[in-house]
Short mmCIF file of N, CA and C in Angstrom, two decimals:
data_model
loop_
_atom_site.label_atom_id
_atom_site.label_comp_id
_atom_site.label_asym_id
_atom_site.label_seq_id
_atom_site.Cartn_x
_atom_site.Cartn_y
_atom_site.Cartn_z
N UNK A 14 75.59 134.73 118.00
CA UNK A 14 76.89 134.89 117.92
C UNK A 14 77.44 134.73 116.50
N UNK A 15 78.60 135.16 116.14
CA UNK A 15 79.30 134.91 114.93
C UNK A 15 80.56 134.15 115.27
N UNK A 16 80.78 132.91 115.12
CA UNK A 16 81.99 132.23 115.42
C UNK A 16 82.75 131.81 114.30
N UNK A 17 84.10 131.68 114.45
CA UNK A 17 84.94 131.22 113.41
C UNK A 17 85.99 130.25 114.23
N UNK A 18 86.23 129.26 113.34
CA UNK A 18 87.16 128.26 113.84
C UNK A 18 87.71 127.41 112.64
N UNK A 19 88.88 126.98 112.79
CA UNK A 19 89.43 126.24 111.60
C UNK A 19 90.00 124.90 112.13
N UNK A 20 89.79 123.80 111.37
CA UNK A 20 90.31 122.54 111.64
C UNK A 20 91.58 122.43 110.79
N UNK A 21 92.76 122.34 111.28
CA UNK A 21 93.95 122.20 110.45
C UNK A 21 94.72 121.02 111.09
N UNK A 22 95.00 120.08 110.06
CA UNK A 22 95.59 118.79 110.26
C UNK A 22 95.00 117.91 111.33
N UNK A 23 93.56 117.97 111.30
CA UNK A 23 92.72 117.19 112.16
C UNK A 23 92.44 117.82 113.70
N UNK A 24 93.02 118.85 113.85
CA UNK A 24 92.85 119.65 115.08
C UNK A 24 92.08 120.97 114.89
N UNK A 25 91.13 121.12 115.90
CA UNK A 25 90.38 122.40 115.78
C UNK A 25 91.20 123.48 116.50
N UNK A 26 91.33 124.66 116.06
CA UNK A 26 91.90 125.74 116.66
C UNK A 26 90.92 126.45 117.59
N UNK A 27 91.47 127.62 118.25
CA UNK A 27 90.67 128.33 119.09
C UNK A 27 89.40 129.04 118.42
N UNK A 28 88.30 129.11 119.12
CA UNK A 28 87.25 129.91 118.48
C UNK A 28 87.45 131.23 118.60
N UNK A 29 87.22 131.98 117.45
CA UNK A 29 87.11 133.52 117.57
C UNK A 29 85.76 133.91 117.44
N UNK A 30 85.42 134.70 118.55
CA UNK A 30 84.15 135.28 118.73
C UNK A 30 84.06 136.78 118.43
N UNK A 31 85.12 137.32 118.51
CA UNK A 31 85.18 138.82 118.45
C UNK A 31 84.49 139.49 117.27
N UNK A 32 83.53 140.37 117.38
CA UNK A 32 82.85 141.29 116.30
C UNK A 32 82.56 142.49 116.93
N UNK A 33 82.66 143.57 116.06
CA UNK A 33 82.39 145.06 116.65
C UNK A 33 81.03 145.27 116.90
N UNK A 34 80.11 144.52 116.35
CA UNK A 34 78.67 144.83 116.57
C UNK A 34 77.98 143.42 115.96
N UNK A 35 76.70 143.16 116.39
CA UNK A 35 75.96 142.16 115.99
C UNK A 35 75.03 142.55 114.80
N UNK A 36 75.17 142.05 113.62
CA UNK A 36 74.63 142.60 112.59
C UNK A 36 73.26 142.04 112.21
N UNK A 37 72.72 141.17 112.85
CA UNK A 37 71.40 140.43 112.42
C UNK A 37 70.17 140.96 113.18
N UNK A 38 69.23 141.10 112.57
CA UNK A 38 67.96 141.59 113.18
C UNK A 38 66.89 140.59 112.69
N UNK A 39 66.32 139.92 113.64
CA UNK A 39 65.17 138.86 113.29
C UNK A 39 64.35 139.23 112.26
N UNK A 40 63.93 138.33 111.31
CA UNK A 40 63.14 138.42 110.15
C UNK A 40 63.48 139.69 109.24
N UNK A 41 64.74 140.14 109.27
CA UNK A 41 65.22 141.00 108.33
C UNK A 41 66.25 140.42 107.45
N UNK A 42 66.22 140.50 105.94
CA UNK A 42 67.16 140.03 105.05
C UNK A 42 68.47 140.60 105.30
N UNK A 43 69.48 139.85 104.86
CA UNK A 43 70.91 140.38 104.90
C UNK A 43 71.83 139.59 103.97
N UNK A 44 72.79 140.19 103.67
CA UNK A 44 73.71 139.72 102.74
C UNK A 44 75.12 139.48 103.23
N UNK A 45 75.55 138.30 103.26
CA UNK A 45 76.96 137.92 103.87
C UNK A 45 77.87 137.58 102.70
N UNK A 46 78.93 138.29 102.62
CA UNK A 46 80.02 137.99 101.79
C UNK A 46 81.30 137.58 102.48
N UNK A 47 81.79 136.44 102.07
CA UNK A 47 83.01 135.91 102.68
C UNK A 47 84.14 135.86 101.61
N UNK A 48 85.29 136.62 101.89
CA UNK A 48 86.35 136.75 100.90
C UNK A 48 87.49 135.88 101.53
N UNK A 49 87.82 134.79 100.76
CA UNK A 49 88.90 133.97 101.37
C UNK A 49 90.20 134.44 100.62
N UNK A 50 91.28 134.79 101.55
CA UNK A 50 92.34 135.35 101.06
C UNK A 50 93.54 134.33 101.60
N UNK A 51 94.89 134.49 101.24
CA UNK A 51 95.77 133.56 101.49
C UNK A 51 95.95 133.26 103.04
N UNK A 52 95.79 134.14 103.91
CA UNK A 52 95.98 133.97 105.36
C UNK A 52 94.71 134.40 106.05
N UNK A 53 93.68 134.79 105.56
CA UNK A 53 92.57 135.17 106.29
C UNK A 53 91.26 135.05 105.58
N UNK A 54 90.14 135.06 106.38
CA UNK A 54 88.92 134.96 105.73
C UNK A 54 88.27 136.28 106.27
N UNK A 55 87.80 137.21 105.38
CA UNK A 55 87.17 138.46 105.72
C UNK A 55 85.55 138.37 105.59
N UNK A 56 84.92 138.76 106.53
CA UNK A 56 83.63 138.63 106.57
C UNK A 56 82.83 139.86 106.49
N UNK A 57 81.84 140.03 105.67
CA UNK A 57 81.16 141.42 105.44
C UNK A 57 79.68 140.97 105.56
N UNK A 58 78.91 141.96 106.14
CA UNK A 58 77.44 141.76 106.24
C UNK A 58 76.75 143.15 105.65
N UNK A 59 76.13 142.96 104.77
CA UNK A 59 75.36 144.13 104.09
C UNK A 59 76.49 145.24 103.73
N UNK A 60 77.59 144.77 103.29
CA UNK A 60 78.84 145.76 102.77
C UNK A 60 79.65 146.32 103.86
N UNK A 61 79.29 145.86 105.10
CA UNK A 61 80.23 146.43 106.24
C UNK A 61 81.07 145.15 106.83
N UNK A 62 82.35 145.56 106.90
CA UNK A 62 83.24 144.49 107.42
C UNK A 62 82.93 144.08 108.80
N UNK A 63 82.75 142.70 109.04
CA UNK A 63 82.39 142.18 110.44
C UNK A 63 83.70 141.57 111.10
N UNK A 64 84.49 140.83 110.30
CA UNK A 64 85.59 140.27 110.91
C UNK A 64 86.75 140.00 109.89
N UNK A 65 87.97 139.71 110.51
CA UNK A 65 89.00 139.10 109.77
C UNK A 65 89.34 138.02 110.54
N UNK A 66 89.40 136.82 109.98
CA UNK A 66 89.79 135.50 110.69
C UNK A 66 91.01 134.89 110.11
N UNK A 67 92.14 134.89 110.91
CA UNK A 67 93.30 134.17 110.49
C UNK A 67 93.20 132.61 110.47
N UNK A 68 93.03 132.17 109.29
CA UNK A 68 92.56 130.62 109.20
C UNK A 68 93.78 129.55 109.17
N UNK A 69 94.97 130.13 108.72
CA UNK A 69 96.07 129.09 108.60
C UNK A 69 95.84 127.81 107.87
N UNK A 70 94.92 127.78 106.90
CA UNK A 70 94.76 126.63 106.11
C UNK A 70 95.48 126.84 104.79
N UNK A 71 96.36 125.98 104.47
CA UNK A 71 96.92 125.91 103.17
C UNK A 71 97.05 124.57 102.56
N UNK A 72 96.82 124.26 101.34
CA UNK A 72 96.35 125.26 100.38
C UNK A 72 94.83 125.77 100.53
N UNK A 73 94.51 126.87 99.88
CA UNK A 73 93.16 127.26 100.14
C UNK A 73 92.14 126.28 99.63
N UNK A 74 92.52 125.41 98.63
CA UNK A 74 91.64 124.36 98.15
C UNK A 74 91.37 123.36 99.35
N UNK A 75 91.98 123.40 100.39
CA UNK A 75 91.68 122.52 101.68
C UNK A 75 90.37 123.12 102.25
N UNK A 76 90.09 124.36 102.07
CA UNK A 76 88.84 124.86 102.73
C UNK A 76 87.59 124.33 101.98
N UNK A 77 86.81 123.46 102.65
CA UNK A 77 85.66 122.70 101.83
C UNK A 77 84.38 122.92 102.58
N UNK A 78 84.30 123.46 103.87
CA UNK A 78 83.00 123.41 104.50
C UNK A 78 82.82 124.72 105.16
N UNK A 79 81.64 125.11 105.01
CA UNK A 79 80.88 126.43 105.78
C UNK A 79 79.88 125.94 106.49
N UNK A 80 79.76 126.06 107.82
CA UNK A 80 78.64 125.51 108.81
C UNK A 80 77.96 126.72 109.16
N UNK A 81 76.54 126.62 109.00
CA UNK A 81 75.74 127.67 109.39
C UNK A 81 74.71 127.11 110.30
N UNK A 82 74.68 127.56 111.51
CA UNK A 82 73.74 126.96 112.51
C UNK A 82 72.71 128.12 112.89
N UNK A 83 71.44 127.81 112.83
CA UNK A 83 70.30 128.69 113.11
C UNK A 83 69.21 128.52 112.25
N UNK A 84 68.15 129.53 112.50
CA UNK A 84 67.07 129.25 111.88
C UNK A 84 67.17 130.53 110.55
N UNK A 85 67.47 130.03 109.46
CA UNK A 85 67.46 130.94 108.38
C UNK A 85 67.25 130.35 107.05
N UNK A 86 66.89 131.04 106.04
CA UNK A 86 66.57 130.60 104.71
C UNK A 86 67.70 131.14 103.80
N UNK A 87 68.49 130.32 103.14
CA UNK A 87 69.55 130.84 102.22
C UNK A 87 68.87 130.90 100.73
N UNK A 88 68.88 132.07 100.21
CA UNK A 88 68.13 132.29 99.02
C UNK A 88 69.03 132.35 97.68
N UNK A 89 70.40 132.45 97.95
CA UNK A 89 71.32 132.60 96.81
C UNK A 89 72.67 132.30 97.27
N UNK A 90 73.45 131.44 96.52
CA UNK A 90 74.79 131.17 96.64
C UNK A 90 75.51 131.54 95.52
N UNK A 91 76.56 132.36 95.55
CA UNK A 91 77.33 132.68 94.25
C UNK A 91 78.78 132.65 94.56
#
């Protein structure tokens, strides 16, 4: 699953689970890009758009956590 959720003013919003496809294949490398915009977070996997998440977090500097759950190895953060 690819889940998105935002905590705004101490309260968690609804979980967004909708994706047009599941992009991950066991033991295959992948590249995730997250583009944080004023009102949304855009997610791309291997250059293909996976989701737009309306986060409602302002200012953007309040976004300080990304949680990844699962068995994977992160090889680069940029």
